[in-house]
Short mmCIF file of C-alpha atoms (C1' of nucleotides) in Angstrom, two decimals:
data_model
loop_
_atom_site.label_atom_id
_atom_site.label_comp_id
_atom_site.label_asym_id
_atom_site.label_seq_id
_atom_site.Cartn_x
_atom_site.Cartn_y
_atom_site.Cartn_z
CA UNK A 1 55.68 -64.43 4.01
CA UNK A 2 58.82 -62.09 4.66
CA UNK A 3 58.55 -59.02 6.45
CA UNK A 4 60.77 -56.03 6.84
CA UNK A 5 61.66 -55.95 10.76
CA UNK A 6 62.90 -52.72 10.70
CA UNK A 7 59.72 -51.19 11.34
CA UNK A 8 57.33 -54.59 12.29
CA UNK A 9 54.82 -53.30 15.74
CA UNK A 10 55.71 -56.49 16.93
CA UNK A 11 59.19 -56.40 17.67
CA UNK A 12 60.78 -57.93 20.77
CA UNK A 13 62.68 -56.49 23.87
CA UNK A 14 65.93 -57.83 22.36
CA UNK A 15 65.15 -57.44 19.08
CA UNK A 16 64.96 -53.59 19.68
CA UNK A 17 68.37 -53.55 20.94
CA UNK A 18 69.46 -54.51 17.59
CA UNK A 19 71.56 -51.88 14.90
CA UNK A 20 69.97 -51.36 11.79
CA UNK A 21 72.74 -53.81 9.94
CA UNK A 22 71.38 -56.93 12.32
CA UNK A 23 67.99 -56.38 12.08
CA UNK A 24 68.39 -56.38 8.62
CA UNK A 25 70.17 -60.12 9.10
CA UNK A 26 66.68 -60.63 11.10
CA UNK A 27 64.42 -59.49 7.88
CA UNK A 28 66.94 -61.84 5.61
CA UNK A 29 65.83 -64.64 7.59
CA UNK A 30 62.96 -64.90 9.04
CA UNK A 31 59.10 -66.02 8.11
CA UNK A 32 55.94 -65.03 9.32
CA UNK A 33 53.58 -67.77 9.49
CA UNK A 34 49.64 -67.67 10.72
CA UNK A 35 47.87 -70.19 13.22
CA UNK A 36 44.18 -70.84 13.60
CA UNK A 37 42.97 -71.59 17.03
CA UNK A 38 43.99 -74.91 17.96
CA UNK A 39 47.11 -75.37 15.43
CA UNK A 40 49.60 -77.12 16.70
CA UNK A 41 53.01 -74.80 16.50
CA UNK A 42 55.20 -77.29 17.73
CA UNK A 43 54.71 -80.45 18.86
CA UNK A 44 56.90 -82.39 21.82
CA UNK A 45 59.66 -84.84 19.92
CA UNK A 46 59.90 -83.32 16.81
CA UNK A 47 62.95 -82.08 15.13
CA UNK A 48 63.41 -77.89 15.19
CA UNK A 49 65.88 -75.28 13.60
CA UNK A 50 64.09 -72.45 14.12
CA UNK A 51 63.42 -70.16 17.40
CA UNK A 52 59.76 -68.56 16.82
CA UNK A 53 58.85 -65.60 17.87
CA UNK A 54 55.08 -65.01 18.98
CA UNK A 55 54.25 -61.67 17.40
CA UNK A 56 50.70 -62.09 17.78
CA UNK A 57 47.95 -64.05 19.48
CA UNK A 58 47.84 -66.78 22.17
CA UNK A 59 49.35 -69.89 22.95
CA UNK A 60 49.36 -72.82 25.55
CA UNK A 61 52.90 -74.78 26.23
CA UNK A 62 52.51 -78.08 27.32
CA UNK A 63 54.21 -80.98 27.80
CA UNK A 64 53.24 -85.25 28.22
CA UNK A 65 53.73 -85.88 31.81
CA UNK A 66 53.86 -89.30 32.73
CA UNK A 67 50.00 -89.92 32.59
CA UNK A 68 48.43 -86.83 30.74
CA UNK A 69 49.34 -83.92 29.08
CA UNK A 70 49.97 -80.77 31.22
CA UNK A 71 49.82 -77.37 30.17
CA UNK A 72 52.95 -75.41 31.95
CA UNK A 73 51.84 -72.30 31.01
CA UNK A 74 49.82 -69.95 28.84
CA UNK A 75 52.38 -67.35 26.41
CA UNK A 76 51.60 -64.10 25.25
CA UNK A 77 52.80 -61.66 22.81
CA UNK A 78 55.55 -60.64 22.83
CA UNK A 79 58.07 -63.32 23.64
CA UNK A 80 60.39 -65.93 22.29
CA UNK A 81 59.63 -69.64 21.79
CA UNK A 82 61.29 -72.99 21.85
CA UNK A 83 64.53 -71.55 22.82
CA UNK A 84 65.26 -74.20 24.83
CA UNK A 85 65.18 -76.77 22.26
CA UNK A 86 67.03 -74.82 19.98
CA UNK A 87 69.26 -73.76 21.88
CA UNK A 88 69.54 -77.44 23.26
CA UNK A 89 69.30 -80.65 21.47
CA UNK A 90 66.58 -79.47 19.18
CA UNK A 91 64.32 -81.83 19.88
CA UNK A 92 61.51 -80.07 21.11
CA UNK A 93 61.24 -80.45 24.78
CA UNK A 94 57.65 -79.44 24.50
CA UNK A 95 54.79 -78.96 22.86
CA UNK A 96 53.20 -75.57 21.15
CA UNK A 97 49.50 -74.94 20.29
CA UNK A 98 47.24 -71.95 19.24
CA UNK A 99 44.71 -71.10 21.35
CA UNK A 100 43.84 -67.72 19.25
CA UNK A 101 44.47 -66.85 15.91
CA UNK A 102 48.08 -66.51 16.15
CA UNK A 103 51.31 -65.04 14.18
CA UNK A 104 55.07 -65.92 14.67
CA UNK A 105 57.93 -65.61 13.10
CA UNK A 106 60.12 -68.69 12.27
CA UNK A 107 63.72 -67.03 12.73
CA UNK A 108 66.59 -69.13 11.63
CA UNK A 109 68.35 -70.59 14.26
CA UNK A 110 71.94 -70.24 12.78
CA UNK A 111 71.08 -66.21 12.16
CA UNK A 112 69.54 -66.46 15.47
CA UNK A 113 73.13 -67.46 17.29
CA UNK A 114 74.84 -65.24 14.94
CA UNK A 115 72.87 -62.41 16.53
CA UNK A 116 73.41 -63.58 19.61
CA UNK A 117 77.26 -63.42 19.10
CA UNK A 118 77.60 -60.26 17.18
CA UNK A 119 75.27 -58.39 19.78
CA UNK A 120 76.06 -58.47 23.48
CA UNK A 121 73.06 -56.53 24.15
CA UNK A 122 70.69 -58.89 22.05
CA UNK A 123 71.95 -61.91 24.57
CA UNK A 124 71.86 -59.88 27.23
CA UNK A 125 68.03 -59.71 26.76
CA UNK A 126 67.60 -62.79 26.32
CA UNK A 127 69.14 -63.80 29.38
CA UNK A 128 67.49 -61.73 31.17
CA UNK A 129 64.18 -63.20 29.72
CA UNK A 130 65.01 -66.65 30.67
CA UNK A 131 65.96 -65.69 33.86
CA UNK A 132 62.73 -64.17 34.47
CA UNK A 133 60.86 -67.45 33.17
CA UNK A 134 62.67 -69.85 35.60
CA UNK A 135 61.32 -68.18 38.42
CA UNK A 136 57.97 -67.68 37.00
CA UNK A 137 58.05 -71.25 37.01
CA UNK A 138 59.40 -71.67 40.27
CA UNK A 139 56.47 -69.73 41.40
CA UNK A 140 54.14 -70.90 39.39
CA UNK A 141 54.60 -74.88 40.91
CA UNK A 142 55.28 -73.48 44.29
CA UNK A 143 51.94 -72.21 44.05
CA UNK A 144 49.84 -75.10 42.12
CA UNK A 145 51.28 -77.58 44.68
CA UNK A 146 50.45 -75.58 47.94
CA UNK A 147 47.25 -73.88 47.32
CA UNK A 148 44.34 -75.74 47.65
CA UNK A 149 42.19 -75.76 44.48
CA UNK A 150 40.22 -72.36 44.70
CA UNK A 151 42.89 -70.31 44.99
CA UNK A 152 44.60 -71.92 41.82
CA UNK A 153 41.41 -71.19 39.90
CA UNK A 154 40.70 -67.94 41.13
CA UNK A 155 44.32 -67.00 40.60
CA UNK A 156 44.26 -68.46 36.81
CA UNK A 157 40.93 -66.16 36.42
CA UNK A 158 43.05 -63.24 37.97
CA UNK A 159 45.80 -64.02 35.79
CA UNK A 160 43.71 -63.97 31.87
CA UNK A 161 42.13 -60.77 33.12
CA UNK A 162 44.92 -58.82 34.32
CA UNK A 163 48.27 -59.86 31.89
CA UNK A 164 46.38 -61.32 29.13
CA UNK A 165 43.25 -59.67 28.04
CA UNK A 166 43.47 -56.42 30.79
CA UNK A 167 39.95 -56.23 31.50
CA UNK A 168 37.46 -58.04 33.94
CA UNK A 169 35.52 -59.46 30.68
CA UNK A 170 36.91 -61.88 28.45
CA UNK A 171 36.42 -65.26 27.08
CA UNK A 172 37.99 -68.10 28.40
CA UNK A 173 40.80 -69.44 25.61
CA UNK A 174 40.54 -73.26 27.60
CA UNK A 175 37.57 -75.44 28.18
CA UNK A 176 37.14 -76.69 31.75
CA UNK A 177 39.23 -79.56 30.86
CA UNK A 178 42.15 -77.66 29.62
CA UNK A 179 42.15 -75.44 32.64
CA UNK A 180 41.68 -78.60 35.09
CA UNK A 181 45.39 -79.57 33.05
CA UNK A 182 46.52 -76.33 33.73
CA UNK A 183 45.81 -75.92 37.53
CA UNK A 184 46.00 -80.26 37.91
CA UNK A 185 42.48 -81.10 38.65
CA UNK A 186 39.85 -82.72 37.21
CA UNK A 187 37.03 -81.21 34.75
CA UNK A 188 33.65 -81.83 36.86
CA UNK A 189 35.73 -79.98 40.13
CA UNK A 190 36.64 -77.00 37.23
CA UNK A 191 32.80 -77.10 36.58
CA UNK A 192 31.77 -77.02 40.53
CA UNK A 193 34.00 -74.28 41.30
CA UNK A 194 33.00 -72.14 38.69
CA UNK A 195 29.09 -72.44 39.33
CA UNK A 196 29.77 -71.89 43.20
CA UNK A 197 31.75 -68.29 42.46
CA UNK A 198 28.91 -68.05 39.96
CA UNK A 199 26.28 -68.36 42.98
CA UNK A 200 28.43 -66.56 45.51
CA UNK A 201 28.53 -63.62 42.83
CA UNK A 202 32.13 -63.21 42.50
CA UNK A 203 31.56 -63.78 38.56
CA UNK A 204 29.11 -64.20 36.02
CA UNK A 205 29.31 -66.35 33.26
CA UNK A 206 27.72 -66.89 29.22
CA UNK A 207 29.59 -69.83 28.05
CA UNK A 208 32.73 -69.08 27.80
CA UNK A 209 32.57 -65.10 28.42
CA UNK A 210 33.50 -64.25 31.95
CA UNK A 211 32.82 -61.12 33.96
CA UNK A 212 34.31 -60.43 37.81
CA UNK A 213 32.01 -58.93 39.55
CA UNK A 214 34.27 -59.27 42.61
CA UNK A 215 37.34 -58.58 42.35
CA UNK A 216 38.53 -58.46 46.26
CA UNK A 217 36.86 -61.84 47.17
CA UNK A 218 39.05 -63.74 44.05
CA UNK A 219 41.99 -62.20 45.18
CA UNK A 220 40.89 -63.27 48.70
CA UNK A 221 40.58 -66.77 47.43
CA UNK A 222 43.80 -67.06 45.14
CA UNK A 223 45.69 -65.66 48.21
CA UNK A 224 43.82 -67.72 50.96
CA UNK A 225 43.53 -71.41 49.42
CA UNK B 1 90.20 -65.99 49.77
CA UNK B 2 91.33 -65.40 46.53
CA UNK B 3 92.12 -68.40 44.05
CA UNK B 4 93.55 -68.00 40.59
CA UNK B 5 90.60 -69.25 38.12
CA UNK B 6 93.24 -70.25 35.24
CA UNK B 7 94.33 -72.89 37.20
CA UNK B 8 90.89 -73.77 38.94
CA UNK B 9 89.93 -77.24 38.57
CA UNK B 10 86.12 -76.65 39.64
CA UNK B 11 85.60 -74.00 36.23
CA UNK B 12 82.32 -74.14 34.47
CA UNK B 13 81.57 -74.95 31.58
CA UNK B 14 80.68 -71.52 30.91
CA UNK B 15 84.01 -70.12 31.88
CA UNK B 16 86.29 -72.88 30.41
CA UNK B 17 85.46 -70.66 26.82
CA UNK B 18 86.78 -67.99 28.37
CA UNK B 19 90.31 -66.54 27.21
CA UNK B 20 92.70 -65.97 29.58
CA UNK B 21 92.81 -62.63 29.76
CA UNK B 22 89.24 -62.70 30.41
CA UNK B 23 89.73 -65.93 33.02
CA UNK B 24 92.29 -63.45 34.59
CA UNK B 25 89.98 -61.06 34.74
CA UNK B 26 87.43 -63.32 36.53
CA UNK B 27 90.14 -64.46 38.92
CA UNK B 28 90.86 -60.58 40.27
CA UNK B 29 87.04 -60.03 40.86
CA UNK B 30 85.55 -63.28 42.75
CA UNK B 31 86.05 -64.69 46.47
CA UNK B 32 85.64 -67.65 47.68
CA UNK B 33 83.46 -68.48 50.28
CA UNK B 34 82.81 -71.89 52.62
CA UNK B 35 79.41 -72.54 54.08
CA UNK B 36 79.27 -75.34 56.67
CA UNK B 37 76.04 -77.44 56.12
CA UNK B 38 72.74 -75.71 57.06
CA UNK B 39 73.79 -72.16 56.71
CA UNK B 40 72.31 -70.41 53.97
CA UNK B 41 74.16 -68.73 51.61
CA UNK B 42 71.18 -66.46 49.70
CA UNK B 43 68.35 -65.57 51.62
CA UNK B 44 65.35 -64.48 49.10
CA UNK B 45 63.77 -61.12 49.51
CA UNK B 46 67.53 -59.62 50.42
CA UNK B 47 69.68 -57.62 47.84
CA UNK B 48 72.74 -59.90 45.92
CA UNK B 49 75.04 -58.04 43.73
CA UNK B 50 76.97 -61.10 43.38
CA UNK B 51 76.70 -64.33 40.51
CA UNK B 52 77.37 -67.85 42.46
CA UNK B 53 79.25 -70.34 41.86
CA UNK B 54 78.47 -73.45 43.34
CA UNK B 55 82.45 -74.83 43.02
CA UNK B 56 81.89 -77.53 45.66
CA UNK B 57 78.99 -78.97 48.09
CA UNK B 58 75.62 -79.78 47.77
CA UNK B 59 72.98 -76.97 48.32
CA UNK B 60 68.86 -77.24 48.07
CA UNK B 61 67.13 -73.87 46.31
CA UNK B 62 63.53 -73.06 48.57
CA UNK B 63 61.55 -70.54 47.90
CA UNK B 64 58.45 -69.24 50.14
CA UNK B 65 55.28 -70.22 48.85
CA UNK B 66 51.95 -69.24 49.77
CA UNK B 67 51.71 -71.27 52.75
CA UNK B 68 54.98 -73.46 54.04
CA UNK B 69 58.48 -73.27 52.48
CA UNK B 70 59.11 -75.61 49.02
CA UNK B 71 62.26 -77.00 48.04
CA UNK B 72 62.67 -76.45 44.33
CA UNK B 73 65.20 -78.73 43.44
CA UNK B 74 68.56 -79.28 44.87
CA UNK B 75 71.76 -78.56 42.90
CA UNK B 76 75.57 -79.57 42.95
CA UNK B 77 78.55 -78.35 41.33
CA UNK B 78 79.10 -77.11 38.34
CA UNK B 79 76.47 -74.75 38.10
CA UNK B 80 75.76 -71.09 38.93
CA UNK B 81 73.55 -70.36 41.20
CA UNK B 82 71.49 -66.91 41.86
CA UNK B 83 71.86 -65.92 37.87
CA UNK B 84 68.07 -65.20 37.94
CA UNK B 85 68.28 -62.37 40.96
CA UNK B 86 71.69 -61.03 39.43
CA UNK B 87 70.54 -60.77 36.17
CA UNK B 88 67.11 -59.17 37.10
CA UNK B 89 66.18 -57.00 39.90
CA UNK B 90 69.04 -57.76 42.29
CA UNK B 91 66.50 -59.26 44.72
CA UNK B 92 66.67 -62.77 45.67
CA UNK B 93 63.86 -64.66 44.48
CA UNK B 94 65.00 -67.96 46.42
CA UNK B 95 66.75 -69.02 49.13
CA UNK B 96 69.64 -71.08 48.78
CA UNK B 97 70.99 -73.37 52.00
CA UNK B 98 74.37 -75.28 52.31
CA UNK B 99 73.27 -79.06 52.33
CA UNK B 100 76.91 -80.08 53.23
CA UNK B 101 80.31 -77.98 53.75
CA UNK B 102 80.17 -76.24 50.53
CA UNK B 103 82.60 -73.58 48.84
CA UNK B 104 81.11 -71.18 46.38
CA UNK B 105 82.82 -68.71 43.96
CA UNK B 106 81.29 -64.52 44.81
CA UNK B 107 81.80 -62.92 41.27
CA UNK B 108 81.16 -59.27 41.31
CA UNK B 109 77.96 -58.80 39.08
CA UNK B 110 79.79 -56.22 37.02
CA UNK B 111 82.63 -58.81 36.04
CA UNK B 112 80.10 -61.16 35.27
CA UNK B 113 77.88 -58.81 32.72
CA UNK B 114 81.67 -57.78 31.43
CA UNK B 115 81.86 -61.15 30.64
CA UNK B 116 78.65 -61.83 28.94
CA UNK B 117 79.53 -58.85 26.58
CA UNK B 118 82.89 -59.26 25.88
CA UNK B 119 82.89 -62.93 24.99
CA UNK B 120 79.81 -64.84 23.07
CA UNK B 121 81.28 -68.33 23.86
CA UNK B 122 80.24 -67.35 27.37
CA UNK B 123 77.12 -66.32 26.96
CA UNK B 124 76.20 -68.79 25.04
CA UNK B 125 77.34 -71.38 27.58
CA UNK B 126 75.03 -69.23 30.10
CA UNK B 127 71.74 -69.39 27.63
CA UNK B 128 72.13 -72.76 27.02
CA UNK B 129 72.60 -73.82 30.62
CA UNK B 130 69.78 -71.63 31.75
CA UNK B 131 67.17 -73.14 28.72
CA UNK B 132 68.41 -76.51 30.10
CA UNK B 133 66.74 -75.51 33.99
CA UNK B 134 63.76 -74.25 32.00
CA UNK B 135 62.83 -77.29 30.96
CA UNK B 136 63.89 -79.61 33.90
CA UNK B 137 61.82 -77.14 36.07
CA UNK B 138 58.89 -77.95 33.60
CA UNK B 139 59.24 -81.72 33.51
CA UNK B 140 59.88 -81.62 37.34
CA UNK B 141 57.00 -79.84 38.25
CA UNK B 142 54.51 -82.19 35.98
CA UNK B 143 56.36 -84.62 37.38
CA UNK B 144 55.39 -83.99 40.99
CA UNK B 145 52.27 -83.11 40.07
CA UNK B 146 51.13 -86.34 38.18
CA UNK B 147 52.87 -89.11 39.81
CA UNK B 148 51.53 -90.11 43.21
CA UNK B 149 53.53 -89.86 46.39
CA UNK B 150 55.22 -93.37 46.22
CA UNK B 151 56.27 -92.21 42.65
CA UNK B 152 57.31 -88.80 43.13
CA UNK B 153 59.75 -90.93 46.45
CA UNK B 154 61.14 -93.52 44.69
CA UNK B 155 62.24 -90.89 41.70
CA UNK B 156 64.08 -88.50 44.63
CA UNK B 157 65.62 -91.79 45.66
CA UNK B 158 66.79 -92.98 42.58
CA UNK B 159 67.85 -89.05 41.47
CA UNK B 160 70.12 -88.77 44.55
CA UNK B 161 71.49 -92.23 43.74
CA UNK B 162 72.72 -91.35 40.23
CA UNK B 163 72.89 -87.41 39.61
CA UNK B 164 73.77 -86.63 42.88
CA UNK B 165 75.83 -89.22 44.87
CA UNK B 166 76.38 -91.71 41.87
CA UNK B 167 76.00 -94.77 43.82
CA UNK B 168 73.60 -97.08 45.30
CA UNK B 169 74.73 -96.19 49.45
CA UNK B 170 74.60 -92.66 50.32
CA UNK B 171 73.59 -90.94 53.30
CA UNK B 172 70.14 -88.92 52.38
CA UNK B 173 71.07 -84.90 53.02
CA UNK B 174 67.77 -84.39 54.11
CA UNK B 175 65.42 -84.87 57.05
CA UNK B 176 62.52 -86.63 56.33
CA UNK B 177 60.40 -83.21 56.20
CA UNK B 178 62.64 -81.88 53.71
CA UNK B 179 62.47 -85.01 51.69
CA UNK B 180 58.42 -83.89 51.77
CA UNK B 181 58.49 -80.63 50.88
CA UNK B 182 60.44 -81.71 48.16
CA UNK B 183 57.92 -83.78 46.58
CA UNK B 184 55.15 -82.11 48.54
CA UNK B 185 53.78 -84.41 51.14
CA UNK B 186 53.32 -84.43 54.56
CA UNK B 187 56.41 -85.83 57.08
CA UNK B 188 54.65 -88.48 58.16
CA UNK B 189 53.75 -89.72 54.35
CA UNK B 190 57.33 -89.87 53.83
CA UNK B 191 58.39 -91.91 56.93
CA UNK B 192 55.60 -94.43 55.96
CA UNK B 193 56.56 -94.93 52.71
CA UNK B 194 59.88 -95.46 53.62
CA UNK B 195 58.94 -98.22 55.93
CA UNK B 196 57.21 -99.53 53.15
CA UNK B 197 60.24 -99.66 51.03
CA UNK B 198 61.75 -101.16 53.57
CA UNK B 199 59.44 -103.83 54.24
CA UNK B 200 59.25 -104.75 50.52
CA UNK B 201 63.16 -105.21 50.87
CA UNK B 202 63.61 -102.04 48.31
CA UNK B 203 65.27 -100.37 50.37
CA UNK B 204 67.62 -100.53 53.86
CA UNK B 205 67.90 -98.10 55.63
CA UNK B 206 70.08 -97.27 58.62
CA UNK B 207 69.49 -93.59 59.92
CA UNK B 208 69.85 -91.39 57.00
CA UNK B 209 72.37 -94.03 55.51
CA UNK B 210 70.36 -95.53 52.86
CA UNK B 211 70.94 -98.48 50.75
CA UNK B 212 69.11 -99.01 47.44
CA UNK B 213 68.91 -102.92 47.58
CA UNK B 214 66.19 -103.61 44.29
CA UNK B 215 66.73 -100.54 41.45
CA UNK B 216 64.22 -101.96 39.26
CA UNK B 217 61.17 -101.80 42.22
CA UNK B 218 62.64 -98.68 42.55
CA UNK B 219 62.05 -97.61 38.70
CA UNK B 220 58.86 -99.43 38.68
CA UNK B 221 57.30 -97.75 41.64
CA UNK B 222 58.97 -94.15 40.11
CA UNK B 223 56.88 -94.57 36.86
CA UNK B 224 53.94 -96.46 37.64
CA UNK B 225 53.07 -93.78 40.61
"C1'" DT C 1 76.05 -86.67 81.67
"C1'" DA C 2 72.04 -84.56 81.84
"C1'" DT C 3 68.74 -81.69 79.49
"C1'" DA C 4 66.55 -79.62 75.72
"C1'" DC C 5 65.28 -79.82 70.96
"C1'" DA C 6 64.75 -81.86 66.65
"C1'" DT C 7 63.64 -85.95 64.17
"C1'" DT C 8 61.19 -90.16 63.35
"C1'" DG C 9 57.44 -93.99 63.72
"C1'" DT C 10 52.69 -95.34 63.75
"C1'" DG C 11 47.79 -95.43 64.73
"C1'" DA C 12 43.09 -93.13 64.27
"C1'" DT C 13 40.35 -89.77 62.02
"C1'" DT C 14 39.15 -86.36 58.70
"C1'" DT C 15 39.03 -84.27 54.28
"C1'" DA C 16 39.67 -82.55 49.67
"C1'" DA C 17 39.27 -83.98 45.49
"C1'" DA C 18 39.22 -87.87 42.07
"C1'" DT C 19 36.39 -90.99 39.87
"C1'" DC C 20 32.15 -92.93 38.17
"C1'" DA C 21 27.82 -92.29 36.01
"C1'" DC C 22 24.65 -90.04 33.41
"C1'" DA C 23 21.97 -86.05 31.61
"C1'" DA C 24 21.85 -81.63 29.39
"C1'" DA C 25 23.89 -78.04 26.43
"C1'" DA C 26 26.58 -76.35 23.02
"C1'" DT C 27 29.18 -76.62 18.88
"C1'" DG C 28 30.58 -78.00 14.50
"C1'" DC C 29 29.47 -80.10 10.12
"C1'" DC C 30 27.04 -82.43 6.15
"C1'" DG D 1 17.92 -78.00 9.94
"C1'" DG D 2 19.31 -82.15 11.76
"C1'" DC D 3 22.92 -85.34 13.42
"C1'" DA D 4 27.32 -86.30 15.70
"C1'" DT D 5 30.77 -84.86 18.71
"C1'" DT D 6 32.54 -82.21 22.17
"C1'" DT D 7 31.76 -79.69 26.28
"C1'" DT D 8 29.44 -78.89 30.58
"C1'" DG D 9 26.58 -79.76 35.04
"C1'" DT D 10 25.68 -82.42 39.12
"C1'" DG D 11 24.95 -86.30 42.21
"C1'" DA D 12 26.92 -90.53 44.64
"C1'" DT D 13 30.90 -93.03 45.94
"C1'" DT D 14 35.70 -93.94 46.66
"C1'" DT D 15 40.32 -92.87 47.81
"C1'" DA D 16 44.84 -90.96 48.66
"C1'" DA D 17 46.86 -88.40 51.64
"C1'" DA D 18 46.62 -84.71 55.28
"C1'" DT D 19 46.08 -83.95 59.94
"C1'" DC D 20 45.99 -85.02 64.76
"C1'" DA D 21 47.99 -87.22 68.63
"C1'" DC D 22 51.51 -89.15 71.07
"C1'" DA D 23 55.52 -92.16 71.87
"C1'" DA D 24 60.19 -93.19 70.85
"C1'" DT D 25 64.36 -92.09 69.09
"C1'" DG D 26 68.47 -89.19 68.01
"C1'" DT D 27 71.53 -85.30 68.51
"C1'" DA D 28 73.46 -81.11 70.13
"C1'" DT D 29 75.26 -78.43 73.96
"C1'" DA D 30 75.65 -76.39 78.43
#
DNA sequence: TATACATTGTGATTTAAATCACAAAATGCC
DNA sequence: GGCATTTTGTGATTTAAATCACAATGTATA
């Protein structure tokens, strides 16, 4: 499906720095393409020519480590995807996969570097973007390796309900084992932890919906180990 | 000091696309700067309105985590360093220490984002370099995560040995609780392991001097944990 | 050269978390 | 609805590695 990016909801940061003239390059070229929860987007070693765009949705990145698969982190609308391998030696680096109903847009790599060329503004945001994401990710393993196993749950918890779903109730997008991959532990210690804050009363749990009821004693943990 | 870039025989990649008009440009807005080993030449949570260029040296990037100070990774020339801070809010997110006598290239932020605009070669060169980190800082963080101590060791060892030093007798830059907060153990973990590598005549060391004696162990012992 | 400070080596003990093992729910599917 | 598969809960046991404690080096520098 083609769509006219001259008016799409969905656009990006650098995308809106764009003159009419490009973005009109951008609706040339471009497909939208929809995900069901648990599609795989793009998967680690395979061959790629297109950047993707996440317009809408949820996904996890994650990559084979050298005993199990690791999710690096969770992605949100929106934001650019598998830039790196395009940009690189497009052989995806890493792996893509719904964990919502999800949209992106396949954009054309070759339009996608002539955009990049013909708009110093357009790279400019993009640079600024992957900027930001290295030291996310500096962050991010600074703080899976230090803090003790609480605090990386608690701060994953912290993390859905404030920059992905912005609200204390929500439904977790992982099973215990996927978040155990995410914060690098192992399922059962996923499922203690989350029945102890469940008896301490810091949340309250239905499956896979999650309330905080305590917000200040989660932050306590994430911050405190 | 002031050094003439179109003559410069530690230019980036980046820059070597540059014109010379542009290169001349670059030349009339950097200094260069020498650090002696241990002094530290960012300091995160200070202002920068400088890019980096590490033209010379060897310097370690550490950031403050929630409890003790990480390493990230170490780097050596060519690279820029700070692009992250520069690029986005002007404070350093990292700290960034001399390892040995270094010299480093100050290039006014202004010049740089001149440069970015005014020549796409350049940027390019910058996106692709900085989608390159991404995904090392991915891999290197499953990495550490994953692999057991002895693993996450022998894969420092054998790192220095061919990206950094490119040979099998170097002298290790770090003490022995740098070495751990680079791969996140304890001191003590890493002096017994390299007794152990010792003892299994992997290694031989001599004070920091070290001497890789059996590569394959080495490899072995780096991917089987 | 003497003195202080940082680095390293090694044993003993503790500890967080993995693993193993199995039951109970939940979910999807024919 | 009933059957298979995936997901979750919880106890018992094991284990890798941290921590503690202290001695022995090394290395700057006054």
């Amino acid at each position: 499906m083609k769509t006219d990016c001259t008016h799409c909801i969905y656009i990006s940061d650098a995308a809106a720095k764009l003159a009419g003239c490009d973005l009109q390059l951008l609706s040339d070229n471009h497909i939208v393409v929809g995900f069901k929860k648990g599609d795989s987007i793009i998967k680690q070693g395979t061959y790629s020519t297109n950047v993707i765009f996440l317009r809408k949705g949820l996904v996890k990145i994650h990559i084979t480590g050298p005993y199990s698969e690791q999710i690096v982190k969770l992605a949100k609308p929106p934001t650019y995807l598998g830039l790196p391998t395009t940009v690189g030696d497009k052989i995806n680096q890493y792996s893509i996969t719904a964990l919502e109903d999800t949209e992106v847009c396949f954009i054309d790599m070759g339009t996608f570097k002539d955009l990049l060329k013909s708009n110093d503004e357009f790279a400019f945001e993009i640079i600024r973007s992957l900027c930001r994401y290295e030291i996310d990710s500096f962050r991010r393993c600074a703080n899976r390796i230090q803090k003790q196993t609480r605090g990386n749950l608690a701060e994953v918890l912290l993390d859905m309900s404030k920059n992905i779903f912005s609200s204390d109730r929500f439904t977790i997008p992982l099973s215990q084992a996927e978040i155990g991959n995410l914060i690098d532990t192992s399922r059962e210690s996923v499922s203690r932890m989350l029945s102890e804050f469940e008896k301490d009363g810091i949340i309250r749990m239905q499956g896979k919906h999650l309330e905080i009821i305590n917000k200040r004693s989660l932050e306590l943990i994430s911050q405190n180990g």
